[in-house]
Amino acid sequence: MVERSAVTGGCLSALLVVLSAPGALAQGSQVPAASVPRQEDAPSRVIPPLHTFYRVGVAARVNPMGLFTNLSFQVRHRLYESPSPALKDNFIGVGPVAFVSPAFVRGGIGVEFQPLSVLQLSASYEGTRWFGNFNYLQSFPSPNADASDRRLAELGDAGTSYVSSGTLLTLAAMLQFKVGPIAVRSNPRFFRFDLRLRDGDRVFYEPVLDAVVPNGGWVASNDADLLYLAGRLTVGLRYSATGSFFRPQDYPAGEMDIGLNPTTHRVGPFLAYTFHDEADRLFNAPTLVLISQWFLSHRYRTGVEVSQALPWIALAFQFKGIP
């Protein structure tokens, strides 16, 4: 399934975050953790309590296909000093975030609060602009409407894609633990989209999450990882779930939820290679990430339109630094 409708407008629903410290991640622009917990023996310099930090990532995926760049810059303040591995990586940070795709662009402000090495809370608020190309934006009067890749391509060819703008609010958390070479983490995220849709439309297809989502409502997503750290190489398993919270007002009068949009479930291997991790470098922790997952549940990708044997595959390159 290589529909043109899903090519450059689509973006990874589960990829590409760069650590600012062991276990830290950025939650802006709908991008969950794909980074690797830092090794205990990674070199470390004395970083002042108040400092700047940046992260950059580029990524591509298939099923559906997508391409994007994710960027952020922060001013960070370390909350307190501690030699304990469970406490020493703490900070509060604020700064601009951006998410760029050939089909749309987002940008705004993000806040990250990490009181402990194992826990991070974050929020971002972004303005978004859809360009009306690559068969996007497509919106519908009901969640029950057909939003398959084939149908999106047909609608795009018919000229129904349109320019729009709006906002995105993202709330997220990250909980992770590491014992020896084994790391476990969970990364729940909640999204609220508010776009200017066509008159009569209540929902739209969101290519980053690969889901039909309610306008002015909420969508939830979570990635859970079990990882083994072997030096520069990290291998493991990722389970992902995404679901929309549709409300009665999201359906036309007389229509109801008939179960056409189940929660999406995927599972598969996670592989990452970090070339170096030295905190005193401006260009630090360059990492290649490969994730391949098979759909356990999806309206179209478990045999209805796309064979369940075809995996969701994402490849990314990411790096970070402290200027």
Tab-separated table of C-alpha atoms in Angstrom:
chain	number	residue	atom	x	y	z
A	1	MET	CA	0.000	0.000	0.000
A	2	VAL	CA	1.889	2.890	-1.350
A	3	GLU	CA	-0.950	5.310	-1.942
A	4	ARG	CA	0.123	8.800	-2.948
A	5	SER	CA	-2.282	10.183	-0.358
A	6	ALA	CA	-0.132	8.847	2.436
A	7	VAL	CA	3.323	9.759	1.154
A	8	THR	CA	4.775	12.998	2.453
A	9	GLY	CA	1.851	14.185	4.525
A	10	GLY	CA	2.075	11.186	6.799
A	11	CYS	CA	4.518	11.163	9.656
A	12	LEU	CA	5.678	8.755	12.270
A	13	SER	CA	3.201	8.065	15.005
A	14	ALA	CA	5.855	6.473	17.114
A	15	LEU	CA	9.298	7.705	16.446
A	16	LEU	CA	12.099	10.176	16.895
A	17	VAL	CA	12.862	11.830	20.219
A	18	VAL	CA	16.382	12.673	21.372
A	19	LEU	CA	17.385	12.492	25.038
A	20	SER	CA	18.532	15.568	26.818
A	21	ALA	CA	19.693	13.333	29.688
A	22	PRO	CA	19.249	9.662	30.527
A	23	GLY	CA	15.569	8.967	30.117
A	24	ALA	CA	14.525	12.490	29.162
A	25	LEU	CA	12.457	13.105	26.051
A	26	ALA	CA	10.538	15.745	24.151
A	27	GLN	CA	6.790	15.445	23.861
A	28	GLY	CA	6.008	18.214	21.408
A	29	SER	CA	4.597	17.612	17.962
A	30	GLN	CA	3.079	14.233	18.799
A	31	VAL	CA	6.425	12.499	18.755
A	32	PRO	CA	6.952	9.747	21.328
A	33	ALA	CA	10.183	8.283	22.604
A	34	ALA	CA	12.460	6.476	20.224
A	35	SER	CA	15.634	7.397	22.009
A	36	VAL	CA	17.955	5.096	23.903
A	37	PRO	CA	18.541	5.248	27.684
A	38	ARG	CA	22.045	6.526	28.226
A	39	GLN	CA	24.794	4.201	29.386
A	40	GLU	CA	25.989	4.757	32.953
A	41	ASP	CA	29.593	5.140	31.775
A	42	ALA	CA	28.794	7.758	29.135
A	43	PRO	CA	31.180	10.730	29.492
A	44	SER	CA	29.721	13.720	31.301
A	45	ARG	CA	30.888	17.303	31.728
A	46	VAL	CA	29.900	19.829	34.371
A	47	ILE	CA	26.853	21.569	32.915
A	48	PRO	CA	25.707	24.821	34.548
A	49	PRO	CA	22.291	24.791	36.213
A	50	LEU	CA	20.925	27.182	33.569
A	51	HIS	CA	21.784	26.117	30.007
A	52	THR	CA	20.402	25.709	26.506
A	53	PHE	CA	19.627	22.447	24.751
A	54	TYR	CA	18.497	21.396	21.279
A	55	ARG	CA	17.360	18.253	19.489
A	56	VAL	CA	16.847	17.456	15.805
A	57	GLY	CA	15.447	14.383	14.083
A	58	VAL	CA	14.496	13.316	10.583
A	59	ALA	CA	12.413	10.223	9.915
A	60	ALA	CA	10.504	8.252	7.300
A	61	ARG	CA	7.994	5.416	7.508
A	62	VAL	CA	5.899	3.071	5.374
A	63	ASN	CA	2.376	1.686	5.842
A	64	PRO	CA	1.416	4.498	5.687
A	65	MET	CA	4.325	6.316	4.097
A	66	GLY	CA	5.607	9.549	5.594
A	67	LEU	CA	8.493	11.961	5.936
A	68	PHE	CA	9.163	14.708	8.483
A	69	THR	CA	11.645	16.762	10.467
A	70	ASN	CA	11.247	17.451	14.176
A	71	LEU	CA	13.109	20.241	15.986
A	72	SER	CA	13.157	21.822	19.427
A	73	PHE	CA	15.235	24.296	21.407
A	74	GLN	CA	15.044	24.831	25.155
A	75	VAL	CA	16.329	26.883	28.014
A	76	ARG	CA	16.724	24.427	30.877
A	77	HIS	CA	17.255	24.823	34.597
A	78	ARG	CA	18.472	21.989	36.789
A	79	LEU	CA	16.206	21.706	39.822
A	80	TYR	CA	18.717	20.308	42.332
A	81	GLU	CA	22.010	18.438	42.659
A	82	SER	CA	22.055	14.723	43.472
A	83	PRO	CA	24.564	11.891	42.948
A	84	SER	CA	21.768	9.328	42.837
A	85	PRO	CA	21.088	7.892	39.342
A	86	ALA	CA	17.356	8.016	40.139
A	87	LEU	CA	17.471	11.745	40.945
A	88	LYS	CA	20.410	13.423	39.210
A	89	ASP	CA	18.789	13.948	35.791
A	90	ASN	CA	16.256	16.582	36.757
A	91	PHE	CA	15.262	19.845	35.098
A	92	ILE	CA	12.532	22.128	33.887
A	93	GLY	CA	12.780	23.377	30.309
A	94	VAL	CA	10.840	25.651	27.996
A	95	GLY	CA	11.305	26.654	24.390
A	96	PRO	CA	10.065	26.482	20.790
A	97	VAL	CA	9.100	23.230	19.071
A	98	ALA	CA	8.511	22.632	15.367
A	99	PHE	CA	7.327	19.802	13.157
A	100	VAL	CA	7.788	20.066	9.380
A	101	SER	CA	6.282	17.953	6.597
A	102	PRO	CA	5.724	18.727	2.906
A	103	ALA	CA	1.957	18.606	3.579
A	104	PHE	CA	1.745	20.649	6.786
A	105	VAL	CA	3.803	22.488	9.373
A	106	ARG	CA	3.419	23.023	13.112
A	107	GLY	CA	5.196	25.241	15.567
A	108	GLY	CA	4.750	26.557	19.070
A	109	ILE	CA	5.992	26.356	22.631
A	110	GLY	CA	6.837	23.319	24.733
A	111	VAL	CA	7.464	22.744	28.433
A	112	GLU	CA	9.207	19.731	29.989
A	113	PHE	CA	9.345	18.978	33.716
A	114	GLN	CA	11.544	16.138	34.931
A	115	PRO	CA	11.628	15.933	38.741
A	116	LEU	CA	13.281	12.482	38.683
A	117	SER	CA	15.404	10.547	36.210
A	118	VAL	CA	12.567	8.060	35.765
A	119	LEU	CA	9.671	10.498	35.257
A	120	GLN	CA	8.989	13.322	32.853
A	121	LEU	CA	5.835	15.388	32.329
A	122	SER	CA	5.436	17.679	29.336
A	123	ALA	CA	3.038	19.825	27.364
A	124	SER	CA	3.143	21.738	24.098
A	125	TYR	CA	0.806	24.106	22.302
A	126	GLU	CA	1.306	24.551	18.569
A	127	GLY	CA	-0.246	26.352	15.674
A	128	THR	CA	-0.628	24.239	12.550
A	129	ARG	CA	-1.039	24.976	8.860
A	130	TRP	CA	-2.134	22.498	6.192
A	131	PHE	CA	-1.059	23.357	2.648
A	132	GLY	CA	-3.832	21.496	0.820
A	133	ASN	CA	-1.429	19.237	-1.107
A	134	PHE	CA	-0.660	15.502	-1.114
A	135	ASN	CA	-4.391	14.772	-0.748
A	136	TYR	CA	-4.596	16.525	2.644
A	137	LEU	CA	-6.468	17.960	4.500
A	138	GLN	CA	-9.439	15.543	4.304
A	139	SER	CA	-12.338	15.927	6.739
A	140	PHE	CA	-15.668	14.121	7.125
A	141	PRO	CA	-19.123	14.620	8.657
A	142	SER	CA	-18.900	11.361	10.620
A	143	PRO	CA	-16.280	9.037	12.174
A	144	ASN	CA	-17.949	6.242	10.210
A	145	ALA	CA	-16.838	7.766	6.874
A	146	ASP	CA	-14.326	5.853	4.744
A	147	ALA	CA	-10.817	7.233	5.398
A	148	SER	CA	-8.766	4.426	3.864
A	149	ASP	CA	-5.657	5.174	1.813
A	150	ARG	CA	-7.586	4.332	-1.350
A	151	ARG	CA	-10.420	6.700	-0.464
A	152	LEU	CA	-8.049	9.512	0.552
A	153	ALA	CA	-6.335	9.190	-2.828
A	154	GLU	CA	-9.698	9.284	-4.626
A	155	LEU	CA	-10.757	12.392	-2.718
A	156	GLY	CA	-7.427	14.056	-3.416
A	157	ASP	CA	-7.725	13.320	-7.140
A	158	ALA	CA	-11.213	14.821	-7.037
A	159	GLY	CA	-9.781	18.060	-5.676
A	160	THR	CA	-11.387	17.948	-2.221
A	161	SER	CA	-8.141	18.587	-0.308
A	162	TYR	CA	-8.123	22.044	1.224
A	163	VAL	CA	-5.983	24.568	3.063
A	164	SER	CA	-6.678	24.935	6.770
A	165	SER	CA	-5.128	25.980	10.058
A	166	GLY	CA	-5.680	25.463	13.757
A	167	THR	CA	-3.988	24.387	16.962
A	168	LEU	CA	-2.728	21.264	18.696
A	169	LEU	CA	-2.434	20.748	22.451
A	170	THR	CA	-0.273	17.812	23.562
A	171	LEU	CA	-0.039	16.455	27.119
A	172	ALA	CA	2.395	13.640	27.818
A	173	ALA	CA	4.281	11.643	30.400
A	174	MET	CA	7.236	9.296	30.400
A	175	LEU	CA	7.923	6.665	33.029
A	176	GLN	CA	10.977	4.478	32.635
A	177	PHE	CA	13.210	2.223	34.695
A	178	LYS	CA	16.582	0.691	33.986
A	179	VAL	CA	18.158	-2.221	35.862
A	180	GLY	CA	21.498	-3.278	34.493
A	181	PRO	CA	21.182	-3.578	30.713
A	182	ILE	CA	17.364	-3.867	30.814
A	183	ALA	CA	15.117	-0.808	30.385
A	184	VAL	CA	11.312	-0.613	30.556
A	185	ARG	CA	9.294	2.492	29.722
A	186	SER	CA	5.793	3.758	28.984
A	187	ASN	CA	5.039	6.969	27.074
A	188	PRO	CA	1.318	7.957	27.155
A	189	ARG	CA	0.259	11.063	25.196
A	190	PHE	CA	-3.021	12.947	24.819
A	191	PHE	CA	-3.784	15.231	21.862
A	192	ARG	CA	-6.489	17.807	21.261
A	193	PHE	CA	-6.851	19.161	17.708
A	194	ASP	CA	-8.824	22.295	16.913
A	195	LEU	CA	-8.904	22.948	13.151
A	196	ARG	CA	-11.057	25.039	10.829
A	197	LEU	CA	-12.922	22.275	9.021
A	198	ARG	CA	-15.438	22.542	6.190
A	199	ASP	CA	-18.999	23.305	7.203
A	200	GLY	CA	-20.714	20.151	8.414
A	201	ASP	CA	-17.497	18.184	9.022
A	202	ARG	CA	-16.759	16.978	12.543
A	203	VAL	CA	-13.700	14.743	12.160
A	204	PHE	CA	-10.593	14.512	9.985
A	205	TYR	CA	-7.867	12.045	9.066
A	206	GLU	CA	-4.681	12.771	11.025
A	207	PRO	CA	-1.712	11.196	9.172
A	208	VAL	CA	0.795	11.359	12.048
A	209	LEU	CA	-1.419	9.151	14.204
A	210	ASP	CA	-2.887	7.342	11.166
A	211	ALA	CA	-6.367	7.760	12.613
A	212	VAL	CA	-9.649	9.596	12.200
A	213	VAL	CA	-9.803	12.075	15.084
A	214	PRO	CA	-12.534	14.322	16.544
A	215	ASN	CA	-12.113	18.037	15.966
A	216	GLY	CA	-12.116	19.708	19.372
A	217	GLY	CA	-11.898	16.294	21.056
A	218	TRP	CA	-9.174	14.053	22.409
A	219	VAL	CA	-6.987	11.255	21.069
A	220	ALA	CA	-4.730	9.026	23.196
A	221	SER	CA	-1.608	7.126	22.230
A	222	ASN	CA	0.934	5.089	24.157
A	223	ASP	CA	4.209	3.338	23.400
A	224	ALA	CA	5.562	0.697	25.775
A	225	ASP	CA	9.121	-0.598	25.347
A	226	LEU	CA	11.159	-3.474	26.716
A	227	LEU	CA	14.802	-2.818	25.778
A	228	TYR	CA	18.213	-4.448	26.157
A	229	LEU	CA	21.251	-2.145	26.056
A	230	ALA	CA	24.375	-3.721	24.613
A	231	GLY	CA	26.933	-0.918	24.421
A	232	ARG	CA	26.108	1.316	21.469
A	233	LEU	CA	23.388	-1.071	20.316
A	234	THR	CA	19.879	-1.197	21.780
A	235	VAL	CA	17.392	-3.923	20.875
A	236	GLY	CA	13.918	-4.605	22.178
A	237	LEU	CA	10.195	-4.796	21.633
A	238	ARG	CA	7.660	-1.970	21.248
A	239	TYR	CA	3.896	-2.133	21.727
A	240	SER	CA	1.841	0.841	20.506
A	241	ALA	CA	-1.820	1.761	20.891
A	242	THR	CA	-3.811	4.741	19.530
A	243	GLY	CA	-7.492	5.537	19.943
A	244	SER	CA	-9.897	8.468	19.495
A	245	PHE	CA	-12.514	9.510	22.056
A	246	PHE	CA	-15.540	10.205	19.880
A	247	ARG	CA	-18.459	12.104	21.428
A	248	PRO	CA	-22.164	12.033	20.514
A	249	GLN	CA	-21.787	15.417	18.794
A	250	ASP	CA	-19.162	13.924	16.469
A	251	TYR	CA	-21.915	11.930	14.724
A	252	PRO	CA	-24.702	13.316	12.510
A	253	ALA	CA	-28.224	13.261	13.931
A	254	GLY	CA	-29.569	9.726	14.005
A	255	GLU	CA	-26.136	8.147	13.502
A	256	MET	CA	-24.177	6.376	16.198
A	257	ASP	CA	-20.888	4.672	16.831
A	258	ILE	CA	-21.014	1.298	15.067
A	259	GLY	CA	-17.490	0.240	15.961
A	260	LEU	CA	-15.746	1.073	12.709
A	261	ASN	CA	-12.781	2.778	14.403
A	262	PRO	CA	-11.228	0.329	16.868
A	263	THR	CA	-8.173	1.262	18.886
A	264	THR	CA	-5.089	0.652	16.765
A	265	HIS	CA	-2.622	-1.862	18.209
A	266	ARG	CA	0.861	-2.601	16.841
A	267	VAL	CA	3.788	-4.669	18.122
A	268	GLY	CA	7.270	-5.401	16.845
A	269	PRO	CA	11.058	-5.071	17.262
A	270	PHE	CA	12.965	-1.892	18.166
A	271	LEU	CA	16.593	-1.433	17.058
A	272	ALA	CA	18.893	1.577	17.634
A	273	TYR	CA	22.595	2.314	17.252
A	274	THR	CA	24.231	5.341	18.903
A	275	PHE	CA	27.575	6.312	17.366
A	276	HIS	CA	28.786	8.206	20.443
A	277	ASP	CA	27.365	9.811	23.591
A	278	GLU	CA	29.630	12.514	24.993
A	279	ALA	CA	27.916	15.359	26.787
A	280	ASP	CA	30.636	17.895	25.984
A	281	ARG	CA	29.922	17.737	22.254
A	282	LEU	CA	27.743	20.227	20.440
A	283	PHE	CA	26.770	17.415	18.055
A	284	ASN	CA	25.997	14.569	20.407
A	285	ALA	CA	24.401	11.116	20.433
A	286	PRO	CA	23.829	10.675	16.688
A	287	THR	CA	21.543	7.657	16.561
A	288	LEU	CA	19.927	5.507	13.890
A	289	VAL	CA	16.582	3.984	14.915
A	290	LEU	CA	14.624	1.263	13.138
A	291	ILE	CA	11.182	0.107	14.311
A	292	SER	CA	9.061	-2.542	12.597
A	293	GLN	CA	5.588	-3.350	13.939
A	294	TRP	CA	2.694	-5.496	12.792
A	295	PHE	CA	-0.897	-4.355	13.194
A	296	LEU	CA	-2.974	-6.366	15.635
A	297	SER	CA	-5.967	-4.056	15.189
A	298	HIS	CA	-6.714	-1.383	12.555
A	299	ARG	CA	-9.769	-0.497	10.491
A	300	TYR	CA	-7.942	-0.938	7.172
A	301	ARG	CA	-4.492	-2.483	7.788
A	302	THR	CA	-5.416	-5.954	9.040
A	303	GLY	CA	-6.733	-7.318	5.743
A	304	VAL	CA	-9.612	-5.012	4.764
A	305	GLU	CA	-7.419	-2.959	2.424
A	306	VAL	CA	-3.827	-3.727	3.416
A	307	SER	CA	-2.529	-7.199	4.257
A	308	GLN	CA	-1.830	-7.759	7.933
A	309	ALA	CA	1.481	-9.290	6.863
A	310	LEU	CA	2.728	-5.847	5.772
A	311	PRO	CA	4.400	-4.152	8.756
A	312	TRP	CA	4.544	-0.518	9.831
A	313	ILE	CA	8.229	0.405	9.404
A	314	ALA	CA	9.985	3.579	10.580
A	315	LEU	CA	13.600	4.683	10.116
A	316	ALA	CA	15.048	7.766	11.822
A	317	PHE	CA	18.254	9.670	12.438
A	318	GLN	CA	18.444	11.882	15.511
A	319	PHE	CA	20.949	13.963	17.422
A	320	LYS	CA	21.089	16.536	20.227
A	321	GLY	CA	23.446	18.977	21.876
A	322	ILE	CA	24.144	21.603	24.519
A	323	PRO	CA	25.461	24.766	22.805
